[in-house]
PDB file of C-alpha atoms in Angstrom:
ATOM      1  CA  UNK A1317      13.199 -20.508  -5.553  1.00  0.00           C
ATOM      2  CA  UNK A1318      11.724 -17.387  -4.889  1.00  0.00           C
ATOM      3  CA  UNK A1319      10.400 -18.413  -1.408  1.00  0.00           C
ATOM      4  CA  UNK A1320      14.204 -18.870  -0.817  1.00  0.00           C
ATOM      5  CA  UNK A1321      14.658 -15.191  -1.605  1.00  0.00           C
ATOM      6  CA  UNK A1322      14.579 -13.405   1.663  1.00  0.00           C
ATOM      7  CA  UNK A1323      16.419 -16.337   3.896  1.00  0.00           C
ATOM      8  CA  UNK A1324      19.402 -15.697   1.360  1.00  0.00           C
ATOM      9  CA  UNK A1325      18.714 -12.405   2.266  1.00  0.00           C
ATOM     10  CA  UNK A1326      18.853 -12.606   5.663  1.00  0.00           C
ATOM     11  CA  UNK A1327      21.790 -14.524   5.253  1.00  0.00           C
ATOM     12  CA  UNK A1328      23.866 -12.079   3.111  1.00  0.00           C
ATOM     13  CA  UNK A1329      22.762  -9.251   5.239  1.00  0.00           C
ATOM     14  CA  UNK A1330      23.831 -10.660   8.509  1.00  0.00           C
ATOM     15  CA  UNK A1331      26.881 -12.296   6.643  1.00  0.00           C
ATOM     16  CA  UNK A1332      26.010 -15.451   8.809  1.00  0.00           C
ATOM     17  CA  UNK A1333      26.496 -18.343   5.983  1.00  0.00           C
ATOM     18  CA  UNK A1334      27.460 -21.098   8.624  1.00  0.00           C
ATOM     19  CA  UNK A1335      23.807 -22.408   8.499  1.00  0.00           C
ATOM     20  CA  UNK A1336      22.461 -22.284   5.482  1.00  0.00           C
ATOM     21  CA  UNK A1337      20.115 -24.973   3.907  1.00  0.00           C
ATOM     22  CA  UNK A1338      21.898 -25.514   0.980  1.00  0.00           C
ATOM     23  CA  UNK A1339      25.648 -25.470   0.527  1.00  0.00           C
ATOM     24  CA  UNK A1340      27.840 -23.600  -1.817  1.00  0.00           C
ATOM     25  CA  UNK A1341      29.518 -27.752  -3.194  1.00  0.00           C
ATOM     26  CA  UNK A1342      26.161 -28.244  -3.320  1.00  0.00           C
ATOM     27  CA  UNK A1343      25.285 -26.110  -5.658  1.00  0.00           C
ATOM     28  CA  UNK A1344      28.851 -26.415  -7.200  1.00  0.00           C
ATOM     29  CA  UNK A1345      27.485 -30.094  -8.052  1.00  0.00           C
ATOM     30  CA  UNK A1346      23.714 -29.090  -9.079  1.00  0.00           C
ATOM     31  CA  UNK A1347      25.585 -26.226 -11.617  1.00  0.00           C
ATOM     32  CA  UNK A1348      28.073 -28.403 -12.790  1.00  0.00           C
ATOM     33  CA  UNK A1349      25.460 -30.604 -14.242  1.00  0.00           C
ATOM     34  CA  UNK A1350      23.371 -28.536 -15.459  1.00  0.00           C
ATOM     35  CA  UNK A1351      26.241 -26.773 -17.425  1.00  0.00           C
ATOM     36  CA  UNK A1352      26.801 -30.925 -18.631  1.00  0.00           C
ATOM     37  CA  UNK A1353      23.737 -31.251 -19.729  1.00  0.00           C
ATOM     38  CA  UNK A1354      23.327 -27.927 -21.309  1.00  0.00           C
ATOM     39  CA  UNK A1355      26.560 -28.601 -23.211  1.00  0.00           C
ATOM     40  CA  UNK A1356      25.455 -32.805 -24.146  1.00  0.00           C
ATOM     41  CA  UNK A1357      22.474 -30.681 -25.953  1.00  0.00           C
ATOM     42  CA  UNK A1358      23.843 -27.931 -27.634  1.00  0.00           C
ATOM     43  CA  UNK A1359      22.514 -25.268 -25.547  1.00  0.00           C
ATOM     44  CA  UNK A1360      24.675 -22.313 -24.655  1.00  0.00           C
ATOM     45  CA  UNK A1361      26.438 -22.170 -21.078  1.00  0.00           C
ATOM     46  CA  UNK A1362      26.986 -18.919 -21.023  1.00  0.00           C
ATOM     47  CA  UNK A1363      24.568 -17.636 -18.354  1.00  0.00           C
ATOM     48  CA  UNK A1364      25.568 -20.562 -15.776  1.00  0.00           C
ATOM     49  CA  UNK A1365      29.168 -20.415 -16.544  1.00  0.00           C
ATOM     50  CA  UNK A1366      29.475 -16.899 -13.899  1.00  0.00           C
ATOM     51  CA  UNK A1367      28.064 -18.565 -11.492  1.00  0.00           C
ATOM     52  CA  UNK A1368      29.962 -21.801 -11.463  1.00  0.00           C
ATOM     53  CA  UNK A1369      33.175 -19.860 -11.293  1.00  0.00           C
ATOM     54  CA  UNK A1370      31.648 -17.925  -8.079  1.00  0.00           C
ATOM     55  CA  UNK A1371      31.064 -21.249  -6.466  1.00  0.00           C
ATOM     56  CA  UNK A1372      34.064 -22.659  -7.572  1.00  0.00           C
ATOM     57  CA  UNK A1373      36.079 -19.031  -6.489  1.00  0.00           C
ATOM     58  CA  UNK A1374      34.069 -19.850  -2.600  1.00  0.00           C
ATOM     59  CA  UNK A1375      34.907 -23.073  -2.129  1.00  0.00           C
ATOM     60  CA  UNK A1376      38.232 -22.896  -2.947  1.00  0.00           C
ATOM     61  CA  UNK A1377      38.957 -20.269  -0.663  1.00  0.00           C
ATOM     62  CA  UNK A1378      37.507 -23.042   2.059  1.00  0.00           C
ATOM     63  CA  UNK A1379      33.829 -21.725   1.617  1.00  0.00           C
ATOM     64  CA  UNK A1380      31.946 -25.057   0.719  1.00  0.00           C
ATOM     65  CA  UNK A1381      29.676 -25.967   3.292  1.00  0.00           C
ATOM     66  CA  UNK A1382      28.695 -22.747   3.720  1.00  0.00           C
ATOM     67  CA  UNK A1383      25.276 -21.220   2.735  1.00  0.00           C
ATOM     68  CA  UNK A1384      24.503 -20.673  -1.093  1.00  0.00           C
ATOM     69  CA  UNK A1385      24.493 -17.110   0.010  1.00  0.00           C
ATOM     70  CA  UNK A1386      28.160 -16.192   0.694  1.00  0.00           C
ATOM     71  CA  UNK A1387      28.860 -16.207  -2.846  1.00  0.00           C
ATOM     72  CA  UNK A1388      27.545 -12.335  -1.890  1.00  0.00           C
ATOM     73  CA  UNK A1389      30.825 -11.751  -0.401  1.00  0.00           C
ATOM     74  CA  UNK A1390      32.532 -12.355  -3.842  1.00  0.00           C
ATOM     75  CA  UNK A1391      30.314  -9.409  -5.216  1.00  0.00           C
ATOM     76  CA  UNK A1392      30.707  -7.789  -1.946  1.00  0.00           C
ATOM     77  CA  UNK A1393      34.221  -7.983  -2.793  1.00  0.00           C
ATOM     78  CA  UNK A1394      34.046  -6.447  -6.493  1.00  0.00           C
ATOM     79  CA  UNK A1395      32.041  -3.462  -5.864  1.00  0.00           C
ATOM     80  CA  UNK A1396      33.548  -0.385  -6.482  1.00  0.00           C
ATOM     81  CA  UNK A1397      32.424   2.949  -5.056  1.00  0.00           C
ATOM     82  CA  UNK A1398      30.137   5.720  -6.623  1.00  0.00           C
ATOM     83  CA  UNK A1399      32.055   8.473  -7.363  1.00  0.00           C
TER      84      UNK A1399
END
């Protein structure tokens, strides 16, 4: 994962998500079963459960088969200015 680090980067910075390696329903599917899993165990969701709903929130607004990365714009979107 961390080798992925700066090509997310890149990706986020540019805000060029239409070729990314690995999709945001991609990882919609990877996260959903890992919160499954998690849950058929008894361990506690609570760190994946953001996430999801940022990949969820993406490809609902028609984001899916773009990059991993654009779930940036989401936190793009919710920063607020220093001030």
């Amino acid at each position: 994962m961390a080798a992925f680090l700066p090509e997310l980067a890149r990706e986020a910075g540019s805000a060029a998500y239409a070729d990314g390696a690995s999709s945001v329903d991609l990882n919609r599917a990877g996260v959903d079963s890992l919160l499954r899993v998690s849950e058929d165990h008894g361990l506690a969701t609570d760190v994946h459960e953001p996430l999801k709903a940022l990949l969820d929130a993406r490809s609902a607004a028609g984001h899916g088969r773009d990059s991993f990365s654009s779930v940036f714009e989401l936190l793009r979107a919710r920063r607020t200015p220093r001030g």
